[in-house]
XYZ file of C-alpha atoms in Angstrom:
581
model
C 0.000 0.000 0.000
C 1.444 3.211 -0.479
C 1.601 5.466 2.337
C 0.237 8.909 2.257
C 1.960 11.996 2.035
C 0.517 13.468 5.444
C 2.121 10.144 7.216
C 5.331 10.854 9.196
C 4.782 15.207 9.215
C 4.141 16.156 12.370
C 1.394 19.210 12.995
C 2.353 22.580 13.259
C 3.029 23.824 17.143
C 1.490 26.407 18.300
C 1.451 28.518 21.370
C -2.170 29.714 22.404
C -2.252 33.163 22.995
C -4.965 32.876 25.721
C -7.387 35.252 24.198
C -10.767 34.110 23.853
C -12.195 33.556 20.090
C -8.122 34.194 18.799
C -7.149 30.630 19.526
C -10.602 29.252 18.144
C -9.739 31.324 15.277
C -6.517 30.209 14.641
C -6.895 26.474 15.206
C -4.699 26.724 18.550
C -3.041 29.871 18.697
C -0.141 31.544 16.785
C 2.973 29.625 15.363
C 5.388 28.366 17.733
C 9.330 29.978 17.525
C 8.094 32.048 14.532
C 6.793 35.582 13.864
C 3.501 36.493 13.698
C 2.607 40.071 12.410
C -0.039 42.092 13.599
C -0.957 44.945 11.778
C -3.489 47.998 11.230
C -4.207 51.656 11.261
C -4.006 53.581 14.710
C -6.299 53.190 17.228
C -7.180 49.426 16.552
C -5.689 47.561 19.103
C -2.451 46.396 17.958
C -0.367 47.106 21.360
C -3.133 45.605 23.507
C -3.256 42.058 21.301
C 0.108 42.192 21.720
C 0.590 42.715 25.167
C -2.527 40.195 26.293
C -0.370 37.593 24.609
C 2.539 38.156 26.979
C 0.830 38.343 29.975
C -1.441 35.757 29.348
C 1.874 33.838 28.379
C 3.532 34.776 31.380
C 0.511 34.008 33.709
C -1.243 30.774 32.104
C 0.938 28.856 30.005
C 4.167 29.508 32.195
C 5.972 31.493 28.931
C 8.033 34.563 29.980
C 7.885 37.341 27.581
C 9.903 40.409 26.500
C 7.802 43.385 25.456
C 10.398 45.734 23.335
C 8.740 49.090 22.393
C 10.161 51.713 20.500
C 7.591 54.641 21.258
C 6.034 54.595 24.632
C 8.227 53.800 27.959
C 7.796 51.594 30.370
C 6.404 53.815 32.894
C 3.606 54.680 30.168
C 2.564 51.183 28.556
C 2.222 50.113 32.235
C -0.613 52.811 32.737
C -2.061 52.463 29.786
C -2.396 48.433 30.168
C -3.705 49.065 33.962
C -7.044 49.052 32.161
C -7.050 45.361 31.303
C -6.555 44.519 34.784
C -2.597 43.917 33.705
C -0.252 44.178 36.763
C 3.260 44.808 34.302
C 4.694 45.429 37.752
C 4.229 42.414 39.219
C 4.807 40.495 36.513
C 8.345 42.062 36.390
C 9.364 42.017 39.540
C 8.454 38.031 39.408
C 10.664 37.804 36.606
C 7.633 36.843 34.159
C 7.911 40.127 31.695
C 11.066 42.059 30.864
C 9.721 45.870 29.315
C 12.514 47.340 27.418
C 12.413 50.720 25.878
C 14.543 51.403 23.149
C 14.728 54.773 21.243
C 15.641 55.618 17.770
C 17.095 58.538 17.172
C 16.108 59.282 13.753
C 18.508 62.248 13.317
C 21.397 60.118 13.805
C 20.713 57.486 11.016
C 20.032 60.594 8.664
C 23.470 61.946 9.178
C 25.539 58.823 9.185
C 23.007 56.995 6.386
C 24.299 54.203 8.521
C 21.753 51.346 10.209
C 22.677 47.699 11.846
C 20.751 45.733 13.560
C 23.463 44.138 16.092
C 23.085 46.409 18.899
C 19.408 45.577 18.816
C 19.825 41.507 18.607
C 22.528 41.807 21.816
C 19.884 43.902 24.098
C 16.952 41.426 23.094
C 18.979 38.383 23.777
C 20.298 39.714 26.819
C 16.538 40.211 27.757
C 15.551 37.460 26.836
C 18.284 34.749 28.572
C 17.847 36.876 31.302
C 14.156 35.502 31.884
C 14.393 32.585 29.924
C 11.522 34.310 27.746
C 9.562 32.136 25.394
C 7.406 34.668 23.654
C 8.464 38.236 22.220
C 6.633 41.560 21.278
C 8.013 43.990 18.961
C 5.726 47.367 19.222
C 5.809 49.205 16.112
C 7.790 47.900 13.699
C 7.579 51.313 12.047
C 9.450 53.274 14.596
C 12.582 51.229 14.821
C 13.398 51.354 10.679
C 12.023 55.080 10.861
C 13.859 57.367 8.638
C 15.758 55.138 6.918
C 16.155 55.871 3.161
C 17.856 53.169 1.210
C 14.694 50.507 0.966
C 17.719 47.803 -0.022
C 19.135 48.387 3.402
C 15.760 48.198 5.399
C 13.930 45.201 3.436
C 17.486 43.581 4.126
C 17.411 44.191 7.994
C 13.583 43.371 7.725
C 14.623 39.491 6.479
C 17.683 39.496 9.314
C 15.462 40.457 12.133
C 12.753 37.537 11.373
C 15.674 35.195 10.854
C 17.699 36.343 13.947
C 13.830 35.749 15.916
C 13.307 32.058 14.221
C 16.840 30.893 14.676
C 16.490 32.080 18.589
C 12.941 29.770 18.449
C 10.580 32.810 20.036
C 7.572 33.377 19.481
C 6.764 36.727 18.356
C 4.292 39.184 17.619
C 5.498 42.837 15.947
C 3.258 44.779 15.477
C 3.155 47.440 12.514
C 0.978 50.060 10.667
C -1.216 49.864 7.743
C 0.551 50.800 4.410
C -1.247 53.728 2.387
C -4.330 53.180 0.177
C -4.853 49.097 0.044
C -1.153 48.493 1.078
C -1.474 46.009 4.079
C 2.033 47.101 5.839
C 4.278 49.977 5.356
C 6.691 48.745 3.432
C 4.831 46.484 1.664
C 7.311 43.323 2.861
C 6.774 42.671 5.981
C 3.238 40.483 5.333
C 5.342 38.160 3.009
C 8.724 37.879 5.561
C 5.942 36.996 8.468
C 4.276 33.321 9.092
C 1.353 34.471 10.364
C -0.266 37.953 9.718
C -3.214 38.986 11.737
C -5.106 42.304 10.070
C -6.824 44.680 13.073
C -9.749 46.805 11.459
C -11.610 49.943 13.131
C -14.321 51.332 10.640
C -16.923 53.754 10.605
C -20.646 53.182 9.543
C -23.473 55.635 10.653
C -21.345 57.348 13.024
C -20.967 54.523 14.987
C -17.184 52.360 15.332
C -16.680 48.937 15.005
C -13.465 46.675 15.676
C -12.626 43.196 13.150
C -10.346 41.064 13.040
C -9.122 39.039 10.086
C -6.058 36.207 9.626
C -4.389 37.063 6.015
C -2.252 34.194 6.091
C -1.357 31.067 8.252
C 1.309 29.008 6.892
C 1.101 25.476 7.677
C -1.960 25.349 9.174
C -5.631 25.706 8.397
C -7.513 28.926 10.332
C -10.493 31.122 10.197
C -10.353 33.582 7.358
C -13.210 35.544 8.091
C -13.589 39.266 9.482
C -14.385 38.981 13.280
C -15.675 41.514 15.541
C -13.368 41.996 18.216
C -13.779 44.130 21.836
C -10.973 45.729 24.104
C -12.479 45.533 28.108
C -11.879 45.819 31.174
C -11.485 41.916 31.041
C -8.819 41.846 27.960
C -8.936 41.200 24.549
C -12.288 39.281 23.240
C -12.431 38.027 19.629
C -15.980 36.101 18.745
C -15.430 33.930 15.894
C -19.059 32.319 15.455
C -18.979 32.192 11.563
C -15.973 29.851 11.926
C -18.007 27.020 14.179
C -19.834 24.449 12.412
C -23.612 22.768 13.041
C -21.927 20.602 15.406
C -23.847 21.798 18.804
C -25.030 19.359 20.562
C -29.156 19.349 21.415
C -31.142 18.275 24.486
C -34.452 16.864 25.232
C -34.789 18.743 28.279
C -38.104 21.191 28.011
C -37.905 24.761 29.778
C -41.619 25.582 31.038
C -42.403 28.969 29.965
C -43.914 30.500 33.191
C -47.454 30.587 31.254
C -49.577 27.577 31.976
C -51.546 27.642 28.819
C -48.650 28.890 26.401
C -47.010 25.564 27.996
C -49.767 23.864 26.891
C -49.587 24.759 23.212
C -46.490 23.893 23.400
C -46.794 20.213 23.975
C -47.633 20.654 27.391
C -44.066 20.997 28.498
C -42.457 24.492 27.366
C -39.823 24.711 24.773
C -36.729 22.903 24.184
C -33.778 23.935 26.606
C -31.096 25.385 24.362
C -33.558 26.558 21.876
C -33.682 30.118 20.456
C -37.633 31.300 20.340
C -39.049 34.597 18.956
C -41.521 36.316 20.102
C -42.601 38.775 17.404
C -45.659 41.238 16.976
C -46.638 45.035 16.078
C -46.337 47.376 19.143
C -48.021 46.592 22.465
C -48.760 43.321 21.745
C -47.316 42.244 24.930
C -43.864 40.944 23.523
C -41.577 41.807 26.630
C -43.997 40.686 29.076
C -43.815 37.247 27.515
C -39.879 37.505 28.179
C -39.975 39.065 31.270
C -42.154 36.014 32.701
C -39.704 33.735 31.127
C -37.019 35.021 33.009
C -38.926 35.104 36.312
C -39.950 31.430 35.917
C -36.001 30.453 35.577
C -35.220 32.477 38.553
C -37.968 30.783 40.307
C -36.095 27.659 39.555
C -32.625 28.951 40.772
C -31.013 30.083 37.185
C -29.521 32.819 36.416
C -30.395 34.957 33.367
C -29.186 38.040 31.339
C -31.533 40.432 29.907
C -30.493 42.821 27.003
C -32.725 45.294 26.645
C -32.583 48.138 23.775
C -35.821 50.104 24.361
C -36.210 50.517 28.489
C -33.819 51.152 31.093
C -33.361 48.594 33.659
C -35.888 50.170 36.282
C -38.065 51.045 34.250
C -38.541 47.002 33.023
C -38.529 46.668 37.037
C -41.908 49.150 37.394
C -43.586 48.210 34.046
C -43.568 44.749 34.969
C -45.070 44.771 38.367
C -48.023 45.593 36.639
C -48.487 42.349 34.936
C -47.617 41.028 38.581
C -44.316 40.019 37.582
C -41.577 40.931 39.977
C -37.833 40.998 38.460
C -36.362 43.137 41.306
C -36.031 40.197 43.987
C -33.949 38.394 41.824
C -31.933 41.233 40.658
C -31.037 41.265 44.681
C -30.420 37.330 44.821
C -27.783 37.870 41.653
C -29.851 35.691 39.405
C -30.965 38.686 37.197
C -28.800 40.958 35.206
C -30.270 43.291 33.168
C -27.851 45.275 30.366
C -29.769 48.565 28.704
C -28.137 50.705 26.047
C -28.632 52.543 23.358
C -28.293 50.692 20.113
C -26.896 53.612 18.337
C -24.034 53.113 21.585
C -21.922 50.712 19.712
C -21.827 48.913 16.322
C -23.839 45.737 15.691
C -20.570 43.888 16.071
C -19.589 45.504 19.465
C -23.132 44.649 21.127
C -22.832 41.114 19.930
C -19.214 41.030 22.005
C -20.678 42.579 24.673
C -23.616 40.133 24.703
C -20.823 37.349 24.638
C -18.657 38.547 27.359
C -21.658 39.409 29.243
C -23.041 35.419 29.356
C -19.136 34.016 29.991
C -18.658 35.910 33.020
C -22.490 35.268 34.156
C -23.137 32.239 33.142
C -27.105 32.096 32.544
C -29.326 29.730 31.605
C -31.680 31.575 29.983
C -31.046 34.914 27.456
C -33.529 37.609 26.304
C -32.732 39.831 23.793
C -36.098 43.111 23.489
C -35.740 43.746 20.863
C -33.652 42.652 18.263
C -35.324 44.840 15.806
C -33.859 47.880 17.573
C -30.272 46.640 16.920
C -29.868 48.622 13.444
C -32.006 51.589 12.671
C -30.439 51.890 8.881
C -33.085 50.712 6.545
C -30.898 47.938 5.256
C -30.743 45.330 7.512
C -28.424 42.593 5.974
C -25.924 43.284 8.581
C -28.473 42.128 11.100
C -28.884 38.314 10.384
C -25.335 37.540 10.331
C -24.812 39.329 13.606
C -28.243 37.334 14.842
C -26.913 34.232 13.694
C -23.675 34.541 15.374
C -25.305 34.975 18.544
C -27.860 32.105 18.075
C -25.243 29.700 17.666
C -23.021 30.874 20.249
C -26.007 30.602 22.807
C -26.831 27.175 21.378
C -23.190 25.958 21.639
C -23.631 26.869 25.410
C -27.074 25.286 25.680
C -28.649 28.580 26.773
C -32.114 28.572 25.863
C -32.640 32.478 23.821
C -35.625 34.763 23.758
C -35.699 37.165 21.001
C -38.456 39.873 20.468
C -39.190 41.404 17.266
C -41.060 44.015 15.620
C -43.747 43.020 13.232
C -43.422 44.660 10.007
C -47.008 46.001 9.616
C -48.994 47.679 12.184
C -51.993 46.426 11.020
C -53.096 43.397 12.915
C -54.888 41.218 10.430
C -53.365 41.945 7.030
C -50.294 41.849 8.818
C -47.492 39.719 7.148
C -46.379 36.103 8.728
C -42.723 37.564 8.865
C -40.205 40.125 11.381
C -38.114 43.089 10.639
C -35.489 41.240 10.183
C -36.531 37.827 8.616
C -34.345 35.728 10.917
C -37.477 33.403 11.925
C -35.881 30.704 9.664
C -33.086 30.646 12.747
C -35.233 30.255 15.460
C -36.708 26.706 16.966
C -39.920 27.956 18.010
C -41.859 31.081 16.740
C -44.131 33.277 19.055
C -46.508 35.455 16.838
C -48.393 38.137 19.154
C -51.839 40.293 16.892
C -53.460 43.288 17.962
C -57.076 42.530 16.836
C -59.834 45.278 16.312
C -62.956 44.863 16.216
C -65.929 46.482 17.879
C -64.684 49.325 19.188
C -61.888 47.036 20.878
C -58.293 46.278 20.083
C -57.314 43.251 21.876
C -54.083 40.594 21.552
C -54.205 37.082 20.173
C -51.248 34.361 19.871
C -50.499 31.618 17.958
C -47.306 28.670 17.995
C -46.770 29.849 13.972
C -43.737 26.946 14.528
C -41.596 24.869 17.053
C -39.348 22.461 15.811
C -39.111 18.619 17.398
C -42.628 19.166 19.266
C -46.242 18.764 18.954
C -48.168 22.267 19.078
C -51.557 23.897 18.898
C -52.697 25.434 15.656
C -55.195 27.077 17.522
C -55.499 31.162 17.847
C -55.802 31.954 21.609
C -56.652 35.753 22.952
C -53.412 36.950 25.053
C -54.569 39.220 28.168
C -52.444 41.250 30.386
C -53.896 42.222 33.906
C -52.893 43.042 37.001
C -52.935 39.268 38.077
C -50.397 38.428 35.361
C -50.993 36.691 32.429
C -53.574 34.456 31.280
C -54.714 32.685 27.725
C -57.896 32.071 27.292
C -59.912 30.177 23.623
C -61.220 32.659 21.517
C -64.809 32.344 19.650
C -65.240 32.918 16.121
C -67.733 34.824 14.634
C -68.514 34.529 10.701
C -65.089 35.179 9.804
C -63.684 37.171 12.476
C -62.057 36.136 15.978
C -63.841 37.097 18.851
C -61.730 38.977 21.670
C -62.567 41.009 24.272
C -66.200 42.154 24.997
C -67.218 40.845 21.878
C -65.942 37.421 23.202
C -67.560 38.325 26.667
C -71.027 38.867 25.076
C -70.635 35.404 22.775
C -69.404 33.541 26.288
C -72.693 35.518 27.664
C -74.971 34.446 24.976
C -74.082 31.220 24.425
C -74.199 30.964 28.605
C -78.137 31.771 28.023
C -78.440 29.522 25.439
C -77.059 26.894 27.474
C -79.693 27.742 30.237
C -82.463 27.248 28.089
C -81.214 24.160 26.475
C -81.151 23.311 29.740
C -84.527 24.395 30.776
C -86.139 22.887 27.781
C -84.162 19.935 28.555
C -86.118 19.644 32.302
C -89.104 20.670 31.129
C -88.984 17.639 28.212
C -87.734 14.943 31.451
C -90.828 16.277 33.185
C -93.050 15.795 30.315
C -91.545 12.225 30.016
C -91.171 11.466 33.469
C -95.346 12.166 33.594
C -95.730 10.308 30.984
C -93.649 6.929 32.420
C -95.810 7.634 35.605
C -99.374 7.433 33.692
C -98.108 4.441 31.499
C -97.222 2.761 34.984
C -100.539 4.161 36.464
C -102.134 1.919 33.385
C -99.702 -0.647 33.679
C -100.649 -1.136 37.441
C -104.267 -1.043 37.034
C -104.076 -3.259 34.044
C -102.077 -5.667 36.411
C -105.121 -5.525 39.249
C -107.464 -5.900 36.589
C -105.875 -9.093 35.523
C -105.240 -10.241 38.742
C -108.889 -9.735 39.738
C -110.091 -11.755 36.733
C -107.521 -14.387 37.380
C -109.363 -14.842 41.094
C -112.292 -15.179 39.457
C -111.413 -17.545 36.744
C -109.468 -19.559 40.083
C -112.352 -18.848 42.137
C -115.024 -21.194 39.375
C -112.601 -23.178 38.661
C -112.618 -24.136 42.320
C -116.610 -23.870 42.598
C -116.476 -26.119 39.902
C -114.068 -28.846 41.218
C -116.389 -28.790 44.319
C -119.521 -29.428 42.909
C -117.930 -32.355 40.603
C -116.380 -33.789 44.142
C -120.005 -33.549 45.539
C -121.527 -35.091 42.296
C -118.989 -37.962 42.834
C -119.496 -38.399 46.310
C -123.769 -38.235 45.732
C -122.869 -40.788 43.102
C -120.977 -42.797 45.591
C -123.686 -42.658 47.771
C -126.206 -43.914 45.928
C -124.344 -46.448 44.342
C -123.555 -47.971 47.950
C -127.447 -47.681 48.857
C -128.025 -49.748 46.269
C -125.617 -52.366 46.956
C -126.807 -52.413 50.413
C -130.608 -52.997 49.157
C -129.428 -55.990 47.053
C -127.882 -57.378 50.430
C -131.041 -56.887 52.327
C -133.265 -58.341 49.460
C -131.299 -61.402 49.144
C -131.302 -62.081 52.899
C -134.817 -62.336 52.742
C -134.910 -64.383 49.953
C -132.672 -66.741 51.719
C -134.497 -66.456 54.862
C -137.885 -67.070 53.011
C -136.496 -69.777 51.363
């Protein structure tokens, strides 16, 4: 047999940089004793990728690092990195980090023309033997070959610093600027010298900033080559590469309740998947939020925690508005099982709330999600931006097994030509679809619901009215009338009518069992005295047959009688004759 060609090559090492969504990314981290770029305009987050790979070195994988800057001193990255919750200081005095500041005096190289390297490679390997450093960080490439003129000389010391790195086995990141117009680097050579080059975006849409993130080239290795929103916090660096996961979450057959005992109902009895993403969609006041708020009281209830995004109310004001539907959310906000996270949509970019959103549920930890409402997440009239972002989220919540609830904004205000879809059209990504109607009629507007989907379950087709009150919420069957649904007072009066009708069905009713029941008593009136008459004749008939059988019993014994007379006679007669004789 012949062998293949991937037998006996071993797989690339890599060192993981720590940083969530980078190593997911990247299939592992970034290439083991070889150079890594990371470039991109100012303001993008170049020196903070960078130095989050030291530390995180330094602190978790037991990798000392030497962070070599050319611009900023020591004194001043270690402020500026405070922010991340980095302790430089520490770190040094542990002998984990080495910060060494080098400057370039630009005017010098001018005059002389002259520039070498050497002095450089003695004070980083001095640094680095002196902690034994794994990992390196170069911070801005830019600054240390500033001002040099002869582009033979500086591509050549370009080449001899990533050798002098690779033969000396670190790993390193250098950071550099973005070249003018589409040029990715400023000299246009350091993308091809580099094994691994890692592109940091900022843009600006509607006045509002975004971050990405996007591997140019891996060699060796397979990784994610898709633009990924990224977020600097006060928890680090947080990359969220969802487009790069596959349809490989795994499911469960457990079933959330959904706090309403009749919406449970139409839902198999049993509530909705856990896990599941469900969307709860409808034209204004239809009673959307309520439906999440009880969700998320009904998990607390059971001891989970739960996040609550909300784009439309401040956090107390959700508190007050829902006390009125006799939901409670402030207990629970006490206990720590209840975060709730309002903003602004227009705070951030599409791509920063959904980081947000996914550094918010690692450090919490919920069970259950509510997003109200996803509609308000883009207020541009194009909205293709808005299903990827969605989907990103969906199956990041899914991958954890939280179960979502998403509310949307109906399309059309009008509540019976109103189209079967959402502002957004993501109901193709959700498991189970909520759709909430105002309907008018009689002077009225009142809500409806119906299960327009859920996936893996049995659920009511039926249309059921949706109240709000001040004793929470209830479902209750709706009548139809001709070719309208009946809600509200118009519902009332049908329940009242058809509650009359009922009465004098069942008055009629009584009245027809009395009619009968007089009748069953005069047929057993007749019955009786048709009995006594029979009986009476029967005595009679008896009573001659009896007469009868006496008289023929006195006949017989007359008979007897006279027959034994006789006899006797003939006795007597022949005595005499005897005697005469």
């Amino acid at each position: 047999m012949k062998k293949k060609l991937s037998e006996g090559l071993s797989a690339l090492v890599k060192a993981a940089t720590g940083i969530d969504g980078l190593d997911e990314i990247t299939g592992g981290g970034l290439p083991t004793g070889r150079p890594t770029l990371v470039c991109g305009s100012a303001g993008c987050g170049k020196t903070m990728l960078a130095m989050e790979f030291l530390v995180r070195g330094a602190t978790e994988f037991d990798e000392p690092g030497v962070f070599m800057m050319f611009e900023e001193n020591a004194a001043e990255l270690t402020a500026n990195v405070r922010s991340l919750g980095f302790d430089l200081e520490g770190l040094i005095s542990e002998k984990k980090i080495v910060l060494d500041y080098v400057h370039i005096e630009r005017s010098e190289i001018e005059e002389t023309g002259e520039y070498d390297l050497e002095g450089l490679f003695i004070r980083l390997g001095h640094a680095i033997d002196s902690i034994g450093a794994k990992r390196v960080v170069l911070d801005t490439i830019e600054a240390l070959f500033a001002g040099l003129p002869n582009q033979a000389v500086l591509r050549a010391e370009l080449r001899r610093l990533f050798r002098w790195l690779k033969d000396r086995g670190m790993t390193a990141v250098i950071t550099g600027e973005k070249g003018d117009g589409n040029a990715i680097t400023r000299y246009g050579l350091e993308e091809y010298v580099a094994d691994c080059v890692i592109i940091l975006d900022q843009r600006i849409r509607e006045q509002v900033s975004t971050r990405r993130l996007r591997v140019l080239k891996y060699r060796g290795t397979a990784h994610g080559m898709n633009e990924y929103p990224f977020l600097i916090s006060p928890h680090g660096f947080s990359v969220l590469p969802i487009t790069s996961l596959l349809l490989e979450h795994g499911v469960s057959t457990k079933r959330v309740p959904t706090g309403i005992e009749r919406l449970d109902e139409m839902l198999g009895g049993q509530g909705v998947f856990q896990g599941s993403s469900v969307l709860v969609s409808g034209s204004s006041g239809t009673g959307k939020s309520s439906i999440a708020a009880k969700f998320i009281e009904t998990a607390c209830k059971r001891g989970e925690r739960a996040l609550f995004f909300a784009y439309e109310e401040s956090a107390a004001q959700i508190v007050r508005n829902m006390r009125s539907v006799d939901i409670d959310l402030q207990p629970w906000i006490d206990r720590g099982l209840l975060q709730i996270h309002s903003s602004r949509p227009t705070l951030q970019g599409l791509e920063q709330h959904l980081v947000l959103m996914h550094d918010a549920v690692q450090s919490f930890r919920p069970t259950v999600v509510v997003v109200d409402p996803i509609s308000n997440l883009t207020l541009a009239d194009d909205d293709s931006e808005v299903k990827p972002t969605l989907m990103r989220l969906i199956d990041f919540l899914k991958k954890e097994q939280i179960t979502a609830v998403f509310t949307s904004l109906i399309t059309s205000g009008d509540a019976v030509s109103a189209p079967e879809d959402t502002l957004l059209g993501v109901s193709s990504l959700m498991d189970t679809w909520l759709l909430l109607r105002n309907v008018e009629f009689t002077g009225e507007r009142n809500r409806t619901i119906f299960v327009r989907k859920s996936r893996g379950m049995a659920h009511s087709n039926q249309v059921r009215e949706f109240i709000l009150s001040d004793r929470g919420i209830d479902l209750v069957d709706v009548y139809l009338g001709g070719d309208r649904v009946l809600t509200g007072s118009a519902r009332v009066a049908q329940e009242a009518q058809e509650r009359d009708a009922a009465t004098l069905r069942g008055e009629d009713h009584e009245r027809k069992l009395r009619q009968l029941d007089s009748k069953r008593k005069a047929i057993e009136a007749q019955i009786a005295a048709l009995q006594a008459e029979a009986e009476a004749d029967s005595e009679e008939v008896h009573f001659a047959i009896a007469q009868e059988l006496l008289q023929q019993k006195a006949t017989h014994r007359n008979a007897d009688a006279m027959k034994h007379q006789r006899s006797g006679s003939t006795e007597q007669l022949e005595d005499v004759v005897e005697t005469t004789a």
